[in-house]
Short mmCIF file of C-alpha atoms in Angstrom, two decimals:
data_model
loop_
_atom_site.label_atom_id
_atom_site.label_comp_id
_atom_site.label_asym_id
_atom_site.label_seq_id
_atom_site.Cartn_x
_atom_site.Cartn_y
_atom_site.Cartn_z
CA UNK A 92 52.39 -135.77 -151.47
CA UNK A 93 55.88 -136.06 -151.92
CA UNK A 94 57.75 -139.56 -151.88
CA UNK A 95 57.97 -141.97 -148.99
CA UNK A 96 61.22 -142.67 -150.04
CA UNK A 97 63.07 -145.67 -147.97
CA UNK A 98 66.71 -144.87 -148.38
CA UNK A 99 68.15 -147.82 -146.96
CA UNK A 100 67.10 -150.13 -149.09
CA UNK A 101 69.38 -152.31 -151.27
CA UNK A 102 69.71 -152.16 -155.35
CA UNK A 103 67.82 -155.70 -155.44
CA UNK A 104 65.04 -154.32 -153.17
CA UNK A 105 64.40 -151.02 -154.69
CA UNK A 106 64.41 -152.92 -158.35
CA UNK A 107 61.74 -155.14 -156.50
CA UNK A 108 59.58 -152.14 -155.71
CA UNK A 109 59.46 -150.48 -158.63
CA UNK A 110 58.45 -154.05 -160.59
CA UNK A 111 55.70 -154.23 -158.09
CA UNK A 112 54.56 -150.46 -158.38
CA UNK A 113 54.38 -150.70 -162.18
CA UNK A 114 52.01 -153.89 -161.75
CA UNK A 115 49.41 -152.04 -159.93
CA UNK A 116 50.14 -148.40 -161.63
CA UNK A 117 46.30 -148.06 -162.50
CA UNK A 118 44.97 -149.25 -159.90
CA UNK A 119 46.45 -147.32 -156.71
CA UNK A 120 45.90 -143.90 -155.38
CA UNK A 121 48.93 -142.01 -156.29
CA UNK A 122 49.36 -141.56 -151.81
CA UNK A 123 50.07 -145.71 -152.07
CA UNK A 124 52.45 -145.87 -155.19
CA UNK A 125 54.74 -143.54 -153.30
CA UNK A 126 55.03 -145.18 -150.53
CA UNK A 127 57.82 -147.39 -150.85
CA UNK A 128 57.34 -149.46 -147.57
CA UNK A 129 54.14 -150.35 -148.32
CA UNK A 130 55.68 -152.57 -151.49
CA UNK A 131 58.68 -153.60 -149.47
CA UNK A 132 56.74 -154.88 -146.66
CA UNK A 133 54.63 -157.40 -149.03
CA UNK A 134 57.78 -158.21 -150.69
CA UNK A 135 59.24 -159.31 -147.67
CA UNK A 136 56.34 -161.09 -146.16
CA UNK A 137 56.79 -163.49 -149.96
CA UNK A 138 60.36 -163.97 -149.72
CA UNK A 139 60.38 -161.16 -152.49
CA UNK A 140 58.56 -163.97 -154.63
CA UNK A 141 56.89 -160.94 -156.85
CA UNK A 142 54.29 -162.93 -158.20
CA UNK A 143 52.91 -164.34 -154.45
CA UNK A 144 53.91 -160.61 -153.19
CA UNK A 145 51.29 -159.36 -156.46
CA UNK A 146 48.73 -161.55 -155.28
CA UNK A 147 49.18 -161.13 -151.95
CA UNK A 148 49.00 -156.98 -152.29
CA UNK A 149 45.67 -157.51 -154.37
CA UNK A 150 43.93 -159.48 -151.80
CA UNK A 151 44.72 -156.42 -149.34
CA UNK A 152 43.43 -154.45 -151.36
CA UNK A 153 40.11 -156.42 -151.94
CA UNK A 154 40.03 -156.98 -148.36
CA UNK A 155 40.41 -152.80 -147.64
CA UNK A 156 37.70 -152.33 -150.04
CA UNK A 157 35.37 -154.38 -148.62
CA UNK A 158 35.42 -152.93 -144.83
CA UNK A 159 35.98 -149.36 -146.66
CA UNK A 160 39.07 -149.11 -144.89
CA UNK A 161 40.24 -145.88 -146.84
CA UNK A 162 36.97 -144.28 -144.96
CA UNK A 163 37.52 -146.02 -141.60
CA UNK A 164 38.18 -142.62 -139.99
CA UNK A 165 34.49 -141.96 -140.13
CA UNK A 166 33.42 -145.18 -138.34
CA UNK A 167 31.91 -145.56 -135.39
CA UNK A 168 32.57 -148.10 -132.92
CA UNK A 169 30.19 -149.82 -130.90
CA UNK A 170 30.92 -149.07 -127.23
CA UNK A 171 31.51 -151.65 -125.61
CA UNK A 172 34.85 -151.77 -127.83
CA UNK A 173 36.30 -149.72 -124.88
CA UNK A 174 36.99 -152.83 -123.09
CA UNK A 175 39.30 -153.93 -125.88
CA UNK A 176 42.91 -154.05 -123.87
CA UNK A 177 44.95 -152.25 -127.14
CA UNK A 178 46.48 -149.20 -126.07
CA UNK A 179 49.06 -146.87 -127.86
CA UNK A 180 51.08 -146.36 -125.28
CA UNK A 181 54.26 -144.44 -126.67
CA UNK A 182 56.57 -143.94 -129.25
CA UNK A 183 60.22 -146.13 -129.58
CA UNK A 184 63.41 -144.44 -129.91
CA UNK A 185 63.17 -144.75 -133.14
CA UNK A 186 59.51 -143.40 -133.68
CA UNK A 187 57.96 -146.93 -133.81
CA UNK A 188 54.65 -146.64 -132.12
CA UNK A 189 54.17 -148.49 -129.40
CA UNK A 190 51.09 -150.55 -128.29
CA UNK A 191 50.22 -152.25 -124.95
CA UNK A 192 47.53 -155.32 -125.58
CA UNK A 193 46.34 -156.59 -122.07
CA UNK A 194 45.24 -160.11 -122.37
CA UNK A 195 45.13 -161.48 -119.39
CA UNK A 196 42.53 -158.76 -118.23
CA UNK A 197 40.40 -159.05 -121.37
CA UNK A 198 36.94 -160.40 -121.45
CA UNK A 199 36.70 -162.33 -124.87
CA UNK A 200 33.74 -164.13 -124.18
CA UNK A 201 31.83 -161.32 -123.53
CA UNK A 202 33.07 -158.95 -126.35
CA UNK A 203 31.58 -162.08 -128.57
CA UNK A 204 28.32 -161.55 -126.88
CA UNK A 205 28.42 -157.95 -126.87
CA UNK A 206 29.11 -157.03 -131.03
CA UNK A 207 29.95 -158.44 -134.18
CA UNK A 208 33.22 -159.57 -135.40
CA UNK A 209 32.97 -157.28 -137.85
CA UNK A 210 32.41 -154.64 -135.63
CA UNK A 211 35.53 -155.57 -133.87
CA UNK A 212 37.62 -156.26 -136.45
CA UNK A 213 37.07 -152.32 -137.68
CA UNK A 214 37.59 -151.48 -134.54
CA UNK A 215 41.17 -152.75 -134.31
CA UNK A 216 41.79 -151.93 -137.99
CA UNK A 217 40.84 -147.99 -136.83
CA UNK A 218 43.53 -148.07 -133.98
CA UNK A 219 45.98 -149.70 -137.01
CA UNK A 220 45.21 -147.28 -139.73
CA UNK A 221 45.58 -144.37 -136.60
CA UNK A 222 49.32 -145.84 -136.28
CA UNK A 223 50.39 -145.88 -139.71
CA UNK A 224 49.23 -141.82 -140.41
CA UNK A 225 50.90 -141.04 -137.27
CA UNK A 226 54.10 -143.01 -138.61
CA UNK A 227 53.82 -140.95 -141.65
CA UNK A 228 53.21 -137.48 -140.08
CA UNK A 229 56.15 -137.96 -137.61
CA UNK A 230 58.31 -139.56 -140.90
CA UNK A 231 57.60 -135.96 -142.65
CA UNK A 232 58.60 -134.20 -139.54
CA UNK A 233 61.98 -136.71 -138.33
CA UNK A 234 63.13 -137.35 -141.89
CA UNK A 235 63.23 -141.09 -140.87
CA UNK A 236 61.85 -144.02 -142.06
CA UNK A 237 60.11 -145.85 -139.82
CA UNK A 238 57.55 -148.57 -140.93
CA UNK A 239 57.39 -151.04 -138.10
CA UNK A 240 55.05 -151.55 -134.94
CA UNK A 241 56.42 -152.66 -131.39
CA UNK A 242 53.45 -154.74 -129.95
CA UNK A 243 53.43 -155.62 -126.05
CA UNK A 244 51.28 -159.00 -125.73
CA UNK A 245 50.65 -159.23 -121.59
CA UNK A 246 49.49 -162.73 -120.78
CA UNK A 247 49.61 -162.52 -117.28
CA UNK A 248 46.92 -164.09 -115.59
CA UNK A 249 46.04 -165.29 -118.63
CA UNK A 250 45.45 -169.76 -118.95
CA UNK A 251 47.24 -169.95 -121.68
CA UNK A 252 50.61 -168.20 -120.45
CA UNK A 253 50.83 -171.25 -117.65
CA UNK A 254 51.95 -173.76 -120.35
CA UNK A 255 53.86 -171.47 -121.85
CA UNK A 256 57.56 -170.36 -121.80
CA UNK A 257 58.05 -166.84 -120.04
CA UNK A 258 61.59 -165.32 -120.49
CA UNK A 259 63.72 -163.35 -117.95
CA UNK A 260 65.16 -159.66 -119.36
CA UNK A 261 62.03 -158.17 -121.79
CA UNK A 262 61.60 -155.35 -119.17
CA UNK A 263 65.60 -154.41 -120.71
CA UNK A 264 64.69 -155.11 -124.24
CA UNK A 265 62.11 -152.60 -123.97
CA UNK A 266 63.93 -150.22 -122.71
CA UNK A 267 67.00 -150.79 -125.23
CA UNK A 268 64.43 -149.49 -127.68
CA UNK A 269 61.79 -147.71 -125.73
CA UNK A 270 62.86 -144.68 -123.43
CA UNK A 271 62.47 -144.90 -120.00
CA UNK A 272 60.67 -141.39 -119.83
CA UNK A 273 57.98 -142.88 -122.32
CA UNK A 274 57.39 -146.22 -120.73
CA UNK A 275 54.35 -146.63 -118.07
CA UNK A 276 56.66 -147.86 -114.59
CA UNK A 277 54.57 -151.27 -114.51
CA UNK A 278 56.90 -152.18 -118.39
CA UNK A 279 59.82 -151.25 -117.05
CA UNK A 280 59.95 -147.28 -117.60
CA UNK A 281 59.54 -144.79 -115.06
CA UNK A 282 56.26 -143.29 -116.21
CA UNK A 283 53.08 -143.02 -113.75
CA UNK A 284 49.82 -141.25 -114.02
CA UNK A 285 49.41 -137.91 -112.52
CA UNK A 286 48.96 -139.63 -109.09
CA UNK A 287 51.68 -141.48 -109.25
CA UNK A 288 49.96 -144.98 -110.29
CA UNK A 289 52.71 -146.92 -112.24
CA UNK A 290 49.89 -149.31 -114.54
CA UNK A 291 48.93 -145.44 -116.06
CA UNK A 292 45.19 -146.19 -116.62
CA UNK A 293 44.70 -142.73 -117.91
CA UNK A 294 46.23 -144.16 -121.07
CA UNK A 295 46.40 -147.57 -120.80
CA UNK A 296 43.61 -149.36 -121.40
CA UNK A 297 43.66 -152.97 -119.18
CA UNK A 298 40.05 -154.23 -120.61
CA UNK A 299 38.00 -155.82 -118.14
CA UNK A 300 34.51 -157.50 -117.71
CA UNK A 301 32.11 -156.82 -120.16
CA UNK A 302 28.68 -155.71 -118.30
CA UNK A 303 25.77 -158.44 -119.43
CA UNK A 304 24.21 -155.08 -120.58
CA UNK A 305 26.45 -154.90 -123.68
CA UNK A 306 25.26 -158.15 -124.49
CA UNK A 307 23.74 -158.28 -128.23
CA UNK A 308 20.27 -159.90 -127.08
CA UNK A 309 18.64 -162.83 -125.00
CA UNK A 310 18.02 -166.31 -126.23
CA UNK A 311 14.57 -164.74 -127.49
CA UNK A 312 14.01 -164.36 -131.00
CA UNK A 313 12.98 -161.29 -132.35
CA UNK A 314 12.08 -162.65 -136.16
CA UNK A 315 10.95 -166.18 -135.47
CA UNK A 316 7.23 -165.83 -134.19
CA UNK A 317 6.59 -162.45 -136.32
CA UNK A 318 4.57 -162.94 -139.30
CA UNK A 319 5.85 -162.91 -143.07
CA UNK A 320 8.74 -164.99 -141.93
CA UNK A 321 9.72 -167.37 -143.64
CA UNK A 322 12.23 -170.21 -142.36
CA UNK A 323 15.43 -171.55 -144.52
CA UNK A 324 17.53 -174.56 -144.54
CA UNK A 325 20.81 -174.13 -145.65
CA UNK A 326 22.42 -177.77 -145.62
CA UNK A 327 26.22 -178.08 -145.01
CA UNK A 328 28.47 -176.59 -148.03
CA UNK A 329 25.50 -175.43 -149.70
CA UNK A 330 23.76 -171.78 -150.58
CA UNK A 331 20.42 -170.67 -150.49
CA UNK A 332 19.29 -167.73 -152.69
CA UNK A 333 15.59 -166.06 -152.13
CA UNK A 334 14.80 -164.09 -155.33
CA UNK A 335 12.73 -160.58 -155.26
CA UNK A 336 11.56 -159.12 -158.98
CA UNK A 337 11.68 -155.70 -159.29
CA UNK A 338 9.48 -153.99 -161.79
CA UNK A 339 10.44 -150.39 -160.79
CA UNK A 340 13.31 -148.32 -161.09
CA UNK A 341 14.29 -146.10 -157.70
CA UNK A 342 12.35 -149.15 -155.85
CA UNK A 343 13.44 -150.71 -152.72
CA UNK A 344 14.60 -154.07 -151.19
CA UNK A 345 14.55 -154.39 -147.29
CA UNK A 346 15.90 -157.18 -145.80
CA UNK A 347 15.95 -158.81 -142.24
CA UNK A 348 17.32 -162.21 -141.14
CA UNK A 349 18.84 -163.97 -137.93
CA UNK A 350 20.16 -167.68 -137.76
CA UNK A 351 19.45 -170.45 -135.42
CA UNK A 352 23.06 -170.51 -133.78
CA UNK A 353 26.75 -169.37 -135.85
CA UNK A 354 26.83 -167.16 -138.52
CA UNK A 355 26.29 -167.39 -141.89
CA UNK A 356 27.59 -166.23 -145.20
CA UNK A 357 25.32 -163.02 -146.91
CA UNK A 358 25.64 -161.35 -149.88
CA UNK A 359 22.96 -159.21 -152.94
CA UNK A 360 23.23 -160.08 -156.66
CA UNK A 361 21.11 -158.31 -159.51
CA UNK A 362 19.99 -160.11 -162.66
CA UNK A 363 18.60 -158.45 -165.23
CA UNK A 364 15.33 -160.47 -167.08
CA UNK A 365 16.56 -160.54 -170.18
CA UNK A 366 19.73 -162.67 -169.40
CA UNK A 367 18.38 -164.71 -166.48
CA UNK A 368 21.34 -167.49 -167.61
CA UNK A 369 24.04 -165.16 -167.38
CA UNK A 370 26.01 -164.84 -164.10
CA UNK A 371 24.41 -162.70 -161.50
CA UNK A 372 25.60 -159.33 -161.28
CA UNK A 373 27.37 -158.89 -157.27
CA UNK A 374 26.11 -156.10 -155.71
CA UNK A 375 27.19 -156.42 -151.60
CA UNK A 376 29.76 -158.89 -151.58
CA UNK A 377 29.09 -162.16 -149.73
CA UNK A 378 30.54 -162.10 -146.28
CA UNK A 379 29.76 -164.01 -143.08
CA UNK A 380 27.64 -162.29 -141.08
CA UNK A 381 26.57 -162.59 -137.27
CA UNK A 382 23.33 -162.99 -137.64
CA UNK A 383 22.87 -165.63 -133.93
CA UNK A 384 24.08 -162.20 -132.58
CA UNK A 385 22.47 -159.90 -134.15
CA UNK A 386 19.12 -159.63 -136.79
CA UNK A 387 21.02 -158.60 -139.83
CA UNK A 388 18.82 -155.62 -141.58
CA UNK A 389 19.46 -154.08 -144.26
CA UNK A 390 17.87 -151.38 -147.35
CA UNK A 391 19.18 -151.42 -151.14
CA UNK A 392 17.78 -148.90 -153.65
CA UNK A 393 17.51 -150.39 -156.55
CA UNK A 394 18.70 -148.60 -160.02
CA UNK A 395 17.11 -151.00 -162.62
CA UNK A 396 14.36 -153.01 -162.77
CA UNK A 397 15.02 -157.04 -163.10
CA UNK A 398 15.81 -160.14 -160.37
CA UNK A 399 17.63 -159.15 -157.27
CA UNK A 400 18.83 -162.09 -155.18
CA UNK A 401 19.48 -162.63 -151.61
CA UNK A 402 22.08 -164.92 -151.17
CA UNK A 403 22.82 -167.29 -147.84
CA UNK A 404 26.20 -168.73 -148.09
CA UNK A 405 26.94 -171.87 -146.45
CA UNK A 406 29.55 -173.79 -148.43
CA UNK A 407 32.37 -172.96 -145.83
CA UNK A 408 30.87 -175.23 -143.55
CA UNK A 409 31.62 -178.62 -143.84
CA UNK A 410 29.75 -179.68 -140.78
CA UNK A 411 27.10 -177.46 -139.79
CA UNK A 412 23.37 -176.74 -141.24
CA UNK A 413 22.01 -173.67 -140.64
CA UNK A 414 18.62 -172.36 -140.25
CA UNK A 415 17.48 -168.65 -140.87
CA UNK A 416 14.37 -166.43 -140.42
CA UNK A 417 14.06 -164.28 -143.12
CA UNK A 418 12.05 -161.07 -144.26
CA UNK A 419 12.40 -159.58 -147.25
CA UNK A 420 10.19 -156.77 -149.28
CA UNK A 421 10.32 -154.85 -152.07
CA UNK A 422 9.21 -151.40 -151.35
CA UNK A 423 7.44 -148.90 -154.32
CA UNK A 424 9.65 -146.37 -156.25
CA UNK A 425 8.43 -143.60 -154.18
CA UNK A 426 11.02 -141.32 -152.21
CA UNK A 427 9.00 -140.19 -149.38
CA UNK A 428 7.25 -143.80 -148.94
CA UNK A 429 11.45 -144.84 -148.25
CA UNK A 430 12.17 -142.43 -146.34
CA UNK A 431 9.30 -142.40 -144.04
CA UNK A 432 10.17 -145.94 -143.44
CA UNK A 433 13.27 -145.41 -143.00
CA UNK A 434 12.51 -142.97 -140.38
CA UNK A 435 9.98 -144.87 -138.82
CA UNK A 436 11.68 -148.37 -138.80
CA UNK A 437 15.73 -146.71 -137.63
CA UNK A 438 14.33 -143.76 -136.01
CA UNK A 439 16.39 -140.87 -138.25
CA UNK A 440 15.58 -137.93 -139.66
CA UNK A 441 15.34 -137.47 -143.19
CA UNK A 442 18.76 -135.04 -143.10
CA UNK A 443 20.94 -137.97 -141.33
CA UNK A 444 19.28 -140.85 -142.92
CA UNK A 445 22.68 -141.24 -145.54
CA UNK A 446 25.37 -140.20 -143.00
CA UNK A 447 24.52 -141.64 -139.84
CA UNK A 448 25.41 -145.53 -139.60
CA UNK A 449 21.40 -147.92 -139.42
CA UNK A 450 21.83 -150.17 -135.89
CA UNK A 451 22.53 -153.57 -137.09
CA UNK A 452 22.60 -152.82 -140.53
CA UNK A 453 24.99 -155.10 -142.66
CA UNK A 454 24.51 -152.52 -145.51
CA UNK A 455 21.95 -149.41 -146.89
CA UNK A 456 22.39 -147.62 -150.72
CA UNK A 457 20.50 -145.05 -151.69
CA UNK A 458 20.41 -143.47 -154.73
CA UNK A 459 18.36 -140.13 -154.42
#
């Protein structure tokens, strides 16, 4: 992959990016440390403060690893995420792409009802990572440079836009930057559908109501009156770990949990017995979970025998106490015994079971 050079950049900015591409020289793909933006733009965002633009760069990168964002291509969205208003609408003049969010026509109340925030949040980060390949093929085609978004907010009919200040003249900034070819008639272009419709719904995504049908489940409880459920407290700014010894190699954990009301903070540790006051080994990074949406399941193969714990994390709350039902089991080292249950409990065949994604599964490892 050749260089993503960014030729007009000063002498002070390019001796910027290369400081901040020899800090992370073993630790990027070699596509990243050519890409010149990529270092510029955290620069910038720090005041070219290298040491916050360092940090800042490794929490990305943290953050990318733990949504798999490098692999994002392969996800699948739930679908009710096609009533998310965020459509790529066109490209600027300059190449920028260009991306219509509707939010005056989008139903937020009942995308929270309907999946995860998780879910969403990949969701949005797939259209994003879509962008920035398609800035980078169209960069190896143009021989330009281009780096930025252009992002249409629409807050018509939206509350909030009544207290707010609306300014005469953006239909003409678009179109100093956007051509008027490109740019659905409703913006300020002279673009329509097919038919001649000017808001271009064949491309433009306005959102809507989310059907009750998308919603994640009723105020019934599928974990709280089933037996081998046990019920935890997890006091304000506290955690709660539930400990499962494993005596087998190749064995199993399977989890399930859902909270009371608002989410809560999971995350799997291993200790091994022999060092039980060392610090826990972390396994699936703690992250807060939906679980008052959704019962949180999950499978773990386990690769040594020892203490795995199941950790509740609720130390970001300063106000709220939560309260979980919780299942968890430690299955015998026996391949077909897994995958039988895993094709009986997800309904999969034993030749999908590792590609295809488990409904409502936080996370699933296995090692055979």
């Amino acid at each position: 992959m050749p260089n993503i050079e960014n030729k007009s950049m000063t002498v002070e900015e390019k001796k910027a990016v290369e400081e901040l591409r020899r800090r992370f020289v073993n630790e990027l793909k070699q596509e990243y440390l050519k890409d010149d933006n990529m270092f510029l733009r955290f620069l910038r965002a720090r005041d070219y403060n290298l040491n916050k633009a360092e940090d800042m760069l490794r929490n990305h990168l943290q953050w990318r690893e733990k949504l798999d964002i490098d692999n994002i291509d392969t996800y699948s969205p739930p679908e009710v995420t096609k009533y998310f208003p965020l459509s790529l609408v066109c490209f600027s003049k300059d190449g920028n792409p260009v991306r219509y969010i509707s939010f005056g026509t989008m139903d937020a109340k009942g995308l929270l009802k309907s999946t995860p925030k998780k879910d969403s949040l990949k969701a949005v980060v797939q259209q994003l990572e879509f962008d920035i390949k398609r800035m980078k093929q169209n960069n190896k085609l143009t021989g330009q440079n281009v780096d930025q978004w252009i992002y249409i907010f629409d807050f018509e009919n939206y509350s909030f836009a009544k207290a707010t200040h609306k300014p005469n003249g953006w239909k003409d900034e678009l179109l100093d930057m956007v051509a008027a070819g490109d740019l659905p008639k409703f913006l300020g272009g002279t673009k329509t559908d097919k038919n001649g419709d000017p808001r271009c719904p064949s491309f433009v995504n306005m959102g809507g109501v989310v059907p009750q049908s998308y919603y994640s489940r009723s105020n019934a409880r599928r974990l709280r009156n089933q037996p081998d459920v046990t019920k935890l407290h997890v006091p304000r700014m506290s955690k709660v770990e539930v400990s499962l010894d494993v005596e087998e190699p190749g064995s199993c954990i399977e989890w399930e949990f859902e909270t009371e009301n608002r989410d809560i903070g999971f995350g799997l540790y291993y200790q091994c017995d022999e060092s039980l006051k060392s610090k826990p080994k972390e396994l699936i990074p703690s992250q807060r979970v939906d679980a008052h949406m959704n019962c949180e399941t999950g499978l773990y193969q386990c690769g040594k025998p020892g203490t795995y714990i199941l950790l509740f994390d609720n130390s970001y709350s300063w106000l709220q106490q939560k309260e979980i039902f919780c299942r968890a089991v430690v299955l015998a080292a026996c391949r077909n015994t897994v995958l039988s249950r895993i094709v009986r409990r997800y309904n999969i065949t034993p030749k999908t079971y590792c590609l295809k994604r488990v409904p409502y599964c936080s996370y699933y490892k296995f090692l055979f």
